[in-house]
C-alpha cells in the first residue's frame, strides 16, 4: 500500500540562532508541535537527525532521509548562525490523517501565526507525493517535488491538500478519502 510523503518549507523572518522576538516564539513552540504531530494517528515517521546529532541543518546526519536540501529559491544562510528556515519531511498513511494533524490542535494555532514568523513568498510551502511501502523519502525528493509543484502546478507527481491525487494518480478530495 502506498504511503504519503509530506515536505514543508518556509523562510523565517530572522535566523534561528538570533531570532527576533516573534520568531523566537515560533522556535519555542516548535518542539512541542512536532512531538504532538509525531503521535498523531496515521503518522508513520519524520526526518530526525541520526544518533541525536545537534548542529546546523546542513551538517547533520539525517540517515535514510538523506542529505539535507533546500529549494533553489532559498537565499539565506547555511551555517548554524545564519540559517533562517523551517523544514519538515514526514510520512503518513494518507491525506486525511495528515490534514487532521496539520489543521487541529497546536499546529492549527501555529498556522494562525505563520505570517508573524515566515516571509511571504510566491512559492508553495508544502508538497505531497506517494511513495511505495518500504521507501523513505529524502530531503532532495521533497525539494524536487516542491520545485516541480511551483513550476508546473499540482499533478500526481507533486500536489497539495487542495489539489490532491490518490495513490493511483486520480484526482481526489479529502471528503473522498476514508478516515
JSON list of C-alpha atoms in Angstrom, two decimals:
[
{"chain": "A", "resi": 1, "resn": "UNK", "atom": "CA", "xyz": [0.00, 0.00, 0.00]},
{"chain": "A", "resi": 2, "resn": "UNK", "atom": "CA", "xyz": [1.47, 3.41, -0.93]},
{"chain": "A", "resi": 3, "resn": "UNK", "atom": "CA", "xyz": [2.33, 5.94, 1.72]},
{"chain": "A", "resi": 4, "resn": "UNK", "atom": "CA", "xyz": [2.11, 9.69, 1.58]},
{"chain": "A", "resi": 5, "resn": "UNK", "atom": "CA", "xyz": [5.24, 11.82, 1.87]},
{"chain": "A", "resi": 6, "resn": "UNK", "atom": "CA", "xyz": [4.96, 15.45, 3.01]},
{"chain": "A", "resi": 7, "resn": "UNK", "atom": "CA", "xyz": [7.70, 18.07, 2.69]},
{"chain": "A", "resi": 8, "resn": "UNK", "atom": "CA", "xyz": [7.20, 21.54, 4.19]},
{"chain": "A", "resi": 9, "resn": "UNK", "atom": "CA", "xyz": [9.45, 24.55, 3.78]},
{"chain": "A", "resi": 10, "resn": "UNK", "atom": "CA", "xyz": [9.36, 28.15, 4.93]},
{"chain": "A", "resi": 11, "resn": "UNK", "atom": "CA", "xyz": [11.80, 31.04, 5.21]},
{"chain": "A", "resi": 12, "resn": "UNK", "atom": "CA", "xyz": [11.84, 32.59, 8.67]},
{"chain": "A", "resi": 13, "resn": "UNK", "atom": "CA", "xyz": [11.98, 36.34, 9.16]},
{"chain": "A", "resi": 14, "resn": "UNK", "atom": "CA", "xyz": [15.13, 36.00, 11.29]},
{"chain": "A", "resi": 15, "resn": "UNK", "atom": "CA", "xyz": [17.87, 33.40, 11.77]},
{"chain": "A", "resi": 16, "resn": "UNK", "atom": "CA", "xyz": [17.24, 30.56, 14.21]},
{"chain": "A", "resi": 17, "resn": "UNK", "atom": "CA", "xyz": [20.46, 31.36, 16.11]},
{"chain": "A", "resi": 18, "resn": "UNK", "atom": "CA", "xyz": [19.49, 35.01, 16.64]},
{"chain": "A", "resi": 19, "resn": "UNK", "atom": "CA", "xyz": [15.71, 35.10, 16.45]},
{"chain": "A", "resi": 20, "resn": "UNK", "atom": "CA", "xyz": [13.61, 38.21, 16.69]},
{"chain": "A", "resi": 21, "resn": "UNK", "atom": "CA", "xyz": [11.02, 38.02, 19.48]},
{"chain": "A", "resi": 22, "resn": "UNK", "atom": "CA", "xyz": [8.24, 36.69, 17.23]},
{"chain": "A", "resi": 23, "resn": "UNK", "atom": "CA", "xyz": [10.48, 34.12, 15.55]},
{"chain": "A", "resi": 24, "resn": "UNK", "atom": "CA", "xyz": [11.77, 33.08, 18.98]},
{"chain": "A", "resi": 25, "resn": "UNK", "atom": "CA", "xyz": [8.15, 32.33, 19.88]},
{"chain": "A", "resi": 26, "resn": "UNK", "atom": "CA", "xyz": [7.94, 30.04, 16.85]},
{"chain": "A", "resi": 27, "resn": "UNK", "atom": "CA", "xyz": [11.16, 28.29, 17.87]},
{"chain": "A", "resi": 28, "resn": "UNK", "atom": "CA", "xyz": [9.98, 27.88, 21.47]},
{"chain": "A", "resi": 29, "resn": "UNK", "atom": "CA", "xyz": [6.72, 26.21, 20.40]},
{"chain": "A", "resi": 30, "resn": "UNK", "atom": "CA", "xyz": [8.15, 24.13, 17.54]},
{"chain": "A", "resi": 31, "resn": "UNK", "atom": "CA", "xyz": [9.39, 21.18, 19.58]},
{"chain": "A", "resi": 32, "resn": "UNK", "atom": "CA", "xyz": [6.03, 20.62, 21.28]},
{"chain": "A", "resi": 33, "resn": "UNK", "atom": "CA", "xyz": [4.18, 20.87, 17.97]},
{"chain": "A", "resi": 34, "resn": "UNK", "atom": "CA", "xyz": [6.44, 18.34, 16.22]},
{"chain": "A", "resi": 35, "resn": "UNK", "atom": "CA", "xyz": [6.26, 15.98, 19.20]},
{"chain": "A", "resi": 36, "resn": "UNK", "atom": "CA", "xyz": [2.46, 16.12, 19.19]},
{"chain": "A", "resi": 37, "resn": "UNK", "atom": "CA", "xyz": [2.23, 15.59, 15.42]},
{"chain": "A", "resi": 38, "resn": "UNK", "atom": "CA", "xyz": [4.52, 12.58, 15.74]},
{"chain": "A", "resi": 39, "resn": "UNK", "atom": "CA", "xyz": [1.94, 10.87, 17.95]},
{"chain": "A", "resi": 40, "resn": "UNK", "atom": "CA", "xyz": [-0.97, 11.61, 15.64]},
{"chain": "A", "resi": 41, "resn": "UNK", "atom": "CA", "xyz": [-2.85, 8.60, 14.16]},
{"chain": "A", "resi": 42, "resn": "UNK", "atom": "CA", "xyz": [-1.60, 7.98, 10.63]},
{"chain": "A", "resi": 43, "resn": "UNK", "atom": "CA", "xyz": [1.86, 9.45, 11.23]},
{"chain": "A", "resi": 44, "resn": "UNK", "atom": "CA", "xyz": [4.47, 6.89, 10.22]},
{"chain": "A", "resi": 45, "resn": "UNK", "atom": "CA", "xyz": [7.69, 8.84, 10.77]},
{"chain": "A", "resi": 46, "resn": "UNK", "atom": "CA", "xyz": [9.59, 12.03, 10.16]},
{"chain": "A", "resi": 47, "resn": "UNK", "atom": "CA", "xyz": [13.13, 13.07, 9.38]},
{"chain": "A", "resi": 48, "resn": "UNK", "atom": "CA", "xyz": [15.25, 13.33, 12.50]},
{"chain": "A", "resi": 49, "resn": "UNK", "atom": "CA", "xyz": [18.97, 13.71, 12.82]},
{"chain": "A", "resi": 50, "resn": "UNK", "atom": "CA", "xyz": [20.62, 10.33, 13.38]},
{"chain": "A", "resi": 51, "resn": "UNK", "atom": "CA", "xyz": [22.02, 9.47, 16.80]},
{"chain": "A", "resi": 52, "resn": "UNK", "atom": "CA", "xyz": [20.71, 12.67, 18.39]},
{"chain": "A", "resi": 53, "resn": "UNK", "atom": "CA", "xyz": [23.09, 14.87, 16.39]},
{"chain": "A", "resi": 54, "resn": "UNK", "atom": "CA", "xyz": [23.00, 18.56, 17.24]},
{"chain": "A", "resi": 55, "resn": "UNK", "atom": "CA", "xyz": [24.09, 21.36, 14.96]},
{"chain": "A", "resi": 56, "resn": "UNK", "atom": "CA", "xyz": [23.00, 23.06, 11.76]},
{"chain": "A", "resi": 57, "resn": "UNK", "atom": "CA", "xyz": [20.52, 21.55, 9.34]},
{"chain": "A", "resi": 58, "resn": "UNK", "atom": "CA", "xyz": [23.07, 21.21, 6.56]},
{"chain": "A", "resi": 59, "resn": "UNK", "atom": "CA", "xyz": [25.77, 19.36, 8.52]},
{"chain": "A", "resi": 60, "resn": "UNK", "atom": "CA", "xyz": [23.61, 16.80, 10.35]},
{"chain": "A", "resi": 61, "resn": "UNK", "atom": "CA", "xyz": [23.40, 13.12, 9.53]},
{"chain": "A", "resi": 62, "resn": "UNK", "atom": "CA", "xyz": [19.75, 12.50, 8.57]},
{"chain": "A", "resi": 63, "resn": "UNK", "atom": "CA", "xyz": [20.25, 8.78, 8.00]},
{"chain": "A", "resi": 64, "resn": "UNK", "atom": "CA", "xyz": [17.84, 7.21, 5.50]},
{"chain": "A", "resi": 65, "resn": "UNK", "atom": "CA", "xyz": [16.20, 10.61, 4.92]},
{"chain": "A", "resi": 66, "resn": "UNK", "atom": "CA", "xyz": [19.32, 11.69, 3.01]},
{"chain": "A", "resi": 67, "resn": "UNK", "atom": "CA", "xyz": [21.40, 14.82, 2.96]},
{"chain": "A", "resi": 68, "resn": "UNK", "atom": "CA", "xyz": [19.55, 17.99, 3.96]},
{"chain": "A", "resi": 69, "resn": "UNK", "atom": "CA", "xyz": [18.49, 20.06, 0.96]},
{"chain": "A", "resi": 70, "resn": "UNK", "atom": "CA", "xyz": [16.53, 23.26, 0.33]},
{"chain": "A", "resi": 71, "resn": "UNK", "atom": "CA", "xyz": [14.78, 24.73, -2.71]},
{"chain": "A", "resi": 72, "resn": "UNK", "atom": "CA", "xyz": [16.82, 26.79, -5.15]},
{"chain": "A", "resi": 73, "resn": "UNK", "atom": "CA", "xyz": [14.95, 29.95, -4.15]},
{"chain": "A", "resi": 74, "resn": "UNK", "atom": "CA", "xyz": [16.23, 29.79, -0.56]},
{"chain": "A", "resi": 75, "resn": "UNK", "atom": "CA", "xyz": [18.85, 32.55, -0.47]},
{"chain": "A", "resi": 76, "resn": "UNK", "atom": "CA", "xyz": [19.58, 32.84, 3.24]},
{"chain": "A", "resi": 77, "resn": "UNK", "atom": "CA", "xyz": [22.41, 31.42, 5.26]},
{"chain": "A", "resi": 78, "resn": "UNK", "atom": "CA", "xyz": [23.51, 27.82, 5.51]},
{"chain": "A", "resi": 79, "resn": "UNK", "atom": "CA", "xyz": [25.52, 27.92, 8.72]},
{"chain": "A", "resi": 80, "resn": "UNK", "atom": "CA", "xyz": [24.24, 27.35, 12.25]},
{"chain": "A", "resi": 81, "resn": "UNK", "atom": "CA", "xyz": [24.49, 31.12, 12.83]},
{"chain": "A", "resi": 82, "resn": "UNK", "atom": "CA", "xyz": [22.68, 32.26, 9.69]},
{"chain": "A", "resi": 83, "resn": "UNK", "atom": "CA", "xyz": [20.11, 29.62, 8.74]},
{"chain": "A", "resi": 84, "resn": "UNK", "atom": "CA", "xyz": [16.59, 31.10, 8.65]},
{"chain": "A", "resi": 85, "resn": "UNK", "atom": "CA", "xyz": [14.30, 28.27, 7.65]},
{"chain": "A", "resi": 86, "resn": "UNK", "atom": "CA", "xyz": [11.87, 25.72, 8.94]},
{"chain": "A", "resi": 87, "resn": "UNK", "atom": "CA", "xyz": [11.52, 22.46, 7.04]},
{"chain": "A", "resi": 88, "resn": "UNK", "atom": "CA", "xyz": [9.98, 19.10, 7.75]},
{"chain": "A", "resi": 89, "resn": "UNK", "atom": "CA", "xyz": [9.79, 15.78, 5.96]},
{"chain": "A", "resi": 90, "resn": "UNK", "atom": "CA", "xyz": [7.30, 13.18, 7.11]},
{"chain": "A", "resi": 91, "resn": "UNK", "atom": "CA", "xyz": [5.49, 10.02, 6.09]},
{"chain": "A", "resi": 92, "resn": "UNK", "atom": "CA", "xyz": [1.73, 9.41, 6.52]},
{"chain": "A", "resi": 93, "resn": "UNK", "atom": "CA", "xyz": [-0.81, 6.66, 5.90]},
{"chain": "A", "resi": 94, "resn": "UNK", "atom": "CA", "xyz": [-2.97, 9.03, 3.87]},
{"chain": "A", "resi": 95, "resn": "UNK", "atom": "CA", "xyz": [-4.16, 12.51, 3.14]},
{"chain": "A", "resi": 96, "resn": "UNK", "atom": "CA", "xyz": [-6.90, 12.65, 5.81]},
{"chain": "A", "resi": 97, "resn": "UNK", "atom": "CA", "xyz": [-4.58, 11.85, 8.76]},
{"chain": "A", "resi": 98, "resn": "UNK", "atom": "CA", "xyz": [-2.05, 14.43, 7.54]},
{"chain": "A", "resi": 99, "resn": "UNK", "atom": "CA", "xyz": [-4.76, 17.05, 7.07]},
{"chain": "A", "resi": 100, "resn": "UNK", "atom": "CA", "xyz": [-6.22, 16.38, 10.51]},
{"chain": "A", "resi": 101, "resn": "UNK", "atom": "CA", "xyz": [-2.79, 16.65, 12.14]},
{"chain": "A", "resi": 102, "resn": "UNK", "atom": "CA", "xyz": [-1.94, 19.91, 10.35]},
{"chain": "A", "resi": 103, "resn": "UNK", "atom": "CA", "xyz": [-5.29, 21.62, 10.87]},
{"chain": "A", "resi": 104, "resn": "UNK", "atom": "CA", "xyz": [-6.05, 20.71, 14.50]},
{"chain": "A", "resi": 105, "resn": "UNK", "atom": "CA", "xyz": [-4.54, 21.39, 17.91]},
{"chain": "A", "resi": 106, "resn": "UNK", "atom": "CA", "xyz": [-1.23, 23.12, 18.44]},
{"chain": "A", "resi": 107, "resn": "UNK", "atom": "CA", "xyz": [-0.30, 23.09, 14.76]},
{"chain": "A", "resi": 108, "resn": "UNK", "atom": "CA", "xyz": [-3.53, 24.83, 13.80]},
{"chain": "A", "resi": 109, "resn": "UNK", "atom": "CA", "xyz": [-2.82, 27.52, 16.41]},
{"chain": "A", "resi": 110, "resn": "UNK", "atom": "CA", "xyz": [0.67, 27.93, 14.97]},
{"chain": "A", "resi": 111, "resn": "UNK", "atom": "CA", "xyz": [-0.70, 28.26, 11.43]},
{"chain": "A", "resi": 112, "resn": "UNK", "atom": "CA", "xyz": [-2.71, 31.26, 12.56]},
{"chain": "A", "resi": 113, "resn": "UNK", "atom": "CA", "xyz": [0.59, 33.00, 13.36]},
{"chain": "A", "resi": 114, "resn": "UNK", "atom": "CA", "xyz": [2.61, 31.89, 10.32]},
{"chain": "A", "resi": 115, "resn": "UNK", "atom": "CA", "xyz": [2.72, 35.42, 8.86]},
{"chain": "A", "resi": 116, "resn": "UNK", "atom": "CA", "xyz": [4.34, 36.66, 12.06]},
{"chain": "A", "resi": 117, "resn": "UNK", "atom": "CA", "xyz": [7.18, 34.17, 11.68]},
{"chain": "A", "resi": 118, "resn": "UNK", "atom": "CA", "xyz": [7.61, 33.44, 7.98]},
{"chain": "A", "resi": 119, "resn": "UNK", "atom": "CA", "xyz": [8.35, 35.60, 4.98]},
{"chain": "A", "resi": 120, "resn": "UNK", "atom": "CA", "xyz": [5.61, 35.63, 2.38]},
{"chain": "A", "resi": 121, "resn": "UNK", "atom": "CA", "xyz": [6.73, 34.15, -0.91]},
{"chain": "A", "resi": 122, "resn": "UNK", "atom": "CA", "xyz": [5.11, 33.12, -4.16]},
{"chain": "A", "resi": 123, "resn": "UNK", "atom": "CA", "xyz": [6.39, 29.58, -3.61]},
{"chain": "A", "resi": 124, "resn": "UNK", "atom": "CA", "xyz": [4.34, 26.72, -2.19]},
{"chain": "A", "resi": 125, "resn": "UNK", "atom": "CA", "xyz": [5.07, 25.86, 1.44]},
{"chain": "A", "resi": 126, "resn": "UNK", "atom": "CA", "xyz": [4.18, 22.17, 1.27]},
{"chain": "A", "resi": 127, "resn": "UNK", "atom": "CA", "xyz": [4.03, 19.30, -1.18]},
{"chain": "A", "resi": 128, "resn": "UNK", "atom": "CA", "xyz": [2.75, 15.73, -1.10]},
{"chain": "A", "resi": 129, "resn": "UNK", "atom": "CA", "xyz": [3.65, 12.71, -3.18]},
{"chain": "A", "resi": 130, "resn": "UNK", "atom": "CA", "xyz": [3.06, 8.98, -2.90]},
{"chain": "A", "resi": 131, "resn": "UNK", "atom": "CA", "xyz": [5.88, 6.52, -2.19]},
{"chain": "A", "resi": 132, "resn": "UNK", "atom": "CA", "xyz": [5.79, 2.76, -2.17]},
{"chain": "A", "resi": 133, "resn": "UNK", "atom": "CA", "xyz": [5.77, 0.88, 1.11]},
{"chain": "A", "resi": 134, "resn": "UNK", "atom": "CA", "xyz": [9.29, 0.48, 2.44]},
{"chain": "A", "resi": 135, "resn": "UNK", "atom": "CA", "xyz": [10.54, 3.66, 0.73]},
{"chain": "A", "resi": 136, "resn": "UNK", "atom": "CA", "xyz": [11.91, 6.50, 2.84]},
{"chain": "A", "resi": 137, "resn": "UNK", "atom": "CA", "xyz": [11.58, 9.86, 1.08]},
{"chain": "A", "resi": 138, "resn": "UNK", "atom": "CA", "xyz": [14.66, 12.07, 1.11]},
{"chain": "A", "resi": 139, "resn": "UNK", "atom": "CA", "xyz": [15.09, 15.79, 1.62]},
{"chain": "A", "resi": 140, "resn": "UNK", "atom": "CA", "xyz": [16.16, 16.04, -2.02]},
{"chain": "A", "resi": 141, "resn": "UNK", "atom": "CA", "xyz": [12.95, 14.26, -3.09]},
{"chain": "A", "resi": 142, "resn": "UNK", "atom": "CA", "xyz": [10.97, 16.88, -1.18]},
{"chain": "A", "resi": 143, "resn": "UNK", "atom": "CA", "xyz": [12.88, 19.77, -2.73]},
{"chain": "A", "resi": 144, "resn": "UNK", "atom": "CA", "xyz": [12.42, 18.37, -6.25]},
{"chain": "A", "resi": 145, "resn": "UNK", "atom": "CA", "xyz": [8.69, 17.84, -5.70]},
{"chain": "A", "resi": 146, "resn": "UNK", "atom": "CA", "xyz": [8.21, 21.33, -4.21]},
{"chain": "A", "resi": 147, "resn": "UNK", "atom": "CA", "xyz": [10.06, 22.95, -7.10]},
{"chain": "A", "resi": 148, "resn": "UNK", "atom": "CA", "xyz": [8.04, 20.85, -9.58]},
{"chain": "A", "resi": 149, "resn": "UNK", "atom": "CA", "xyz": [4.80, 21.97, -7.90]},
{"chain": "A", "resi": 150, "resn": "UNK", "atom": "CA", "xyz": [5.91, 25.60, -8.15]},
{"chain": "A", "resi": 151, "resn": "UNK", "atom": "CA", "xyz": [6.94, 25.32, -11.80]},
{"chain": "A", "resi": 152, "resn": "UNK", "atom": "CA", "xyz": [4.13, 23.09, -13.13]},
{"chain": "A", "resi": 153, "resn": "UNK", "atom": "CA", "xyz": [1.26, 23.13, -10.66]},
{"chain": "A", "resi": 154, "resn": "UNK", "atom": "CA", "xyz": [-0.35, 20.14, -8.95]},
{"chain": "A", "resi": 155, "resn": "UNK", "atom": "CA", "xyz": [-0.07, 16.72, -10.58]},
{"chain": "A", "resi": 156, "resn": "UNK", "atom": "CA", "xyz": [0.18, 13.15, -9.27]},
{"chain": "A", "resi": 157, "resn": "UNK", "atom": "CA", "xyz": [3.95, 13.77, -9.04]},
{"chain": "A", "resi": 158, "resn": "UNK", "atom": "CA", "xyz": [3.57, 16.73, -6.62]},
{"chain": "A", "resi": 159, "resn": "UNK", "atom": "CA", "xyz": [0.36, 18.04, -5.10]},
{"chain": "A", "resi": 160, "resn": "UNK", "atom": "CA", "xyz": [-1.29, 19.90, -2.22]},
{"chain": "A", "resi": 161, "resn": "UNK", "atom": "CA", "xyz": [-4.20, 19.38, 0.14]},
{"chain": "A", "resi": 162, "resn": "UNK", "atom": "CA", "xyz": [-6.47, 21.38, -2.14]},
{"chain": "A", "resi": 163, "resn": "UNK", "atom": "CA", "xyz": [-5.41, 19.70, -5.39]},
{"chain": "A", "resi": 164, "resn": "UNK", "atom": "CA", "xyz": [-4.78, 16.13, -4.28]},
{"chain": "A", "resi": 165, "resn": "UNK", "atom": "CA", "xyz": [-4.33, 12.79, -6.04]},
{"chain": "A", "resi": 166, "resn": "UNK", "atom": "CA", "xyz": [-4.76, 9.27, -4.76]},
{"chain": "A", "resi": 167, "resn": "UNK", "atom": "CA", "xyz": [-2.06, 6.61, -4.91]},
{"chain": "A", "resi": 168, "resn": "UNK", "atom": "CA", "xyz": [-3.06, 5.67, -8.48]},
{"chain": "A", "resi": 169, "resn": "UNK", "atom": "CA", "xyz": [-2.79, 9.27, -9.72]},
{"chain": "A", "resi": 170, "resn": "UNK", "atom": "CA", "xyz": [-6.52, 10.02, -9.83]},
{"chain": "A", "resi": 171, "resn": "UNK", "atom": "CA", "xyz": [-7.65, 13.43, -8.59]},
{"chain": "A", "resi": 172, "resn": "UNK", "atom": "CA", "xyz": [-9.28, 13.15, -5.18]},
{"chain": "A", "resi": 173, "resn": "UNK", "atom": "CA", "xyz": [-10.71, 15.27, -2.42]},
{"chain": "A", "resi": 174, "resn": "UNK", "atom": "CA", "xyz": [-10.34, 14.90, 1.32]},
{"chain": "A", "resi": 175, "resn": "UNK", "atom": "CA", "xyz": [-14.04, 14.09, 1.52]},
{"chain": "A", "resi": 176, "resn": "UNK", "atom": "CA", "xyz": [-13.41, 11.09, -0.77]},
{"chain": "A", "resi": 177, "resn": "UNK", "atom": "CA", "xyz": [-10.70, 9.62, 1.44]},
{"chain": "A", "resi": 178, "resn": "UNK", "atom": "CA", "xyz": [-11.79, 7.23, 4.19]},
{"chain": "A", "resi": 179, "resn": "UNK", "atom": "CA", "xyz": [-10.98, 8.44, 7.67]}
]
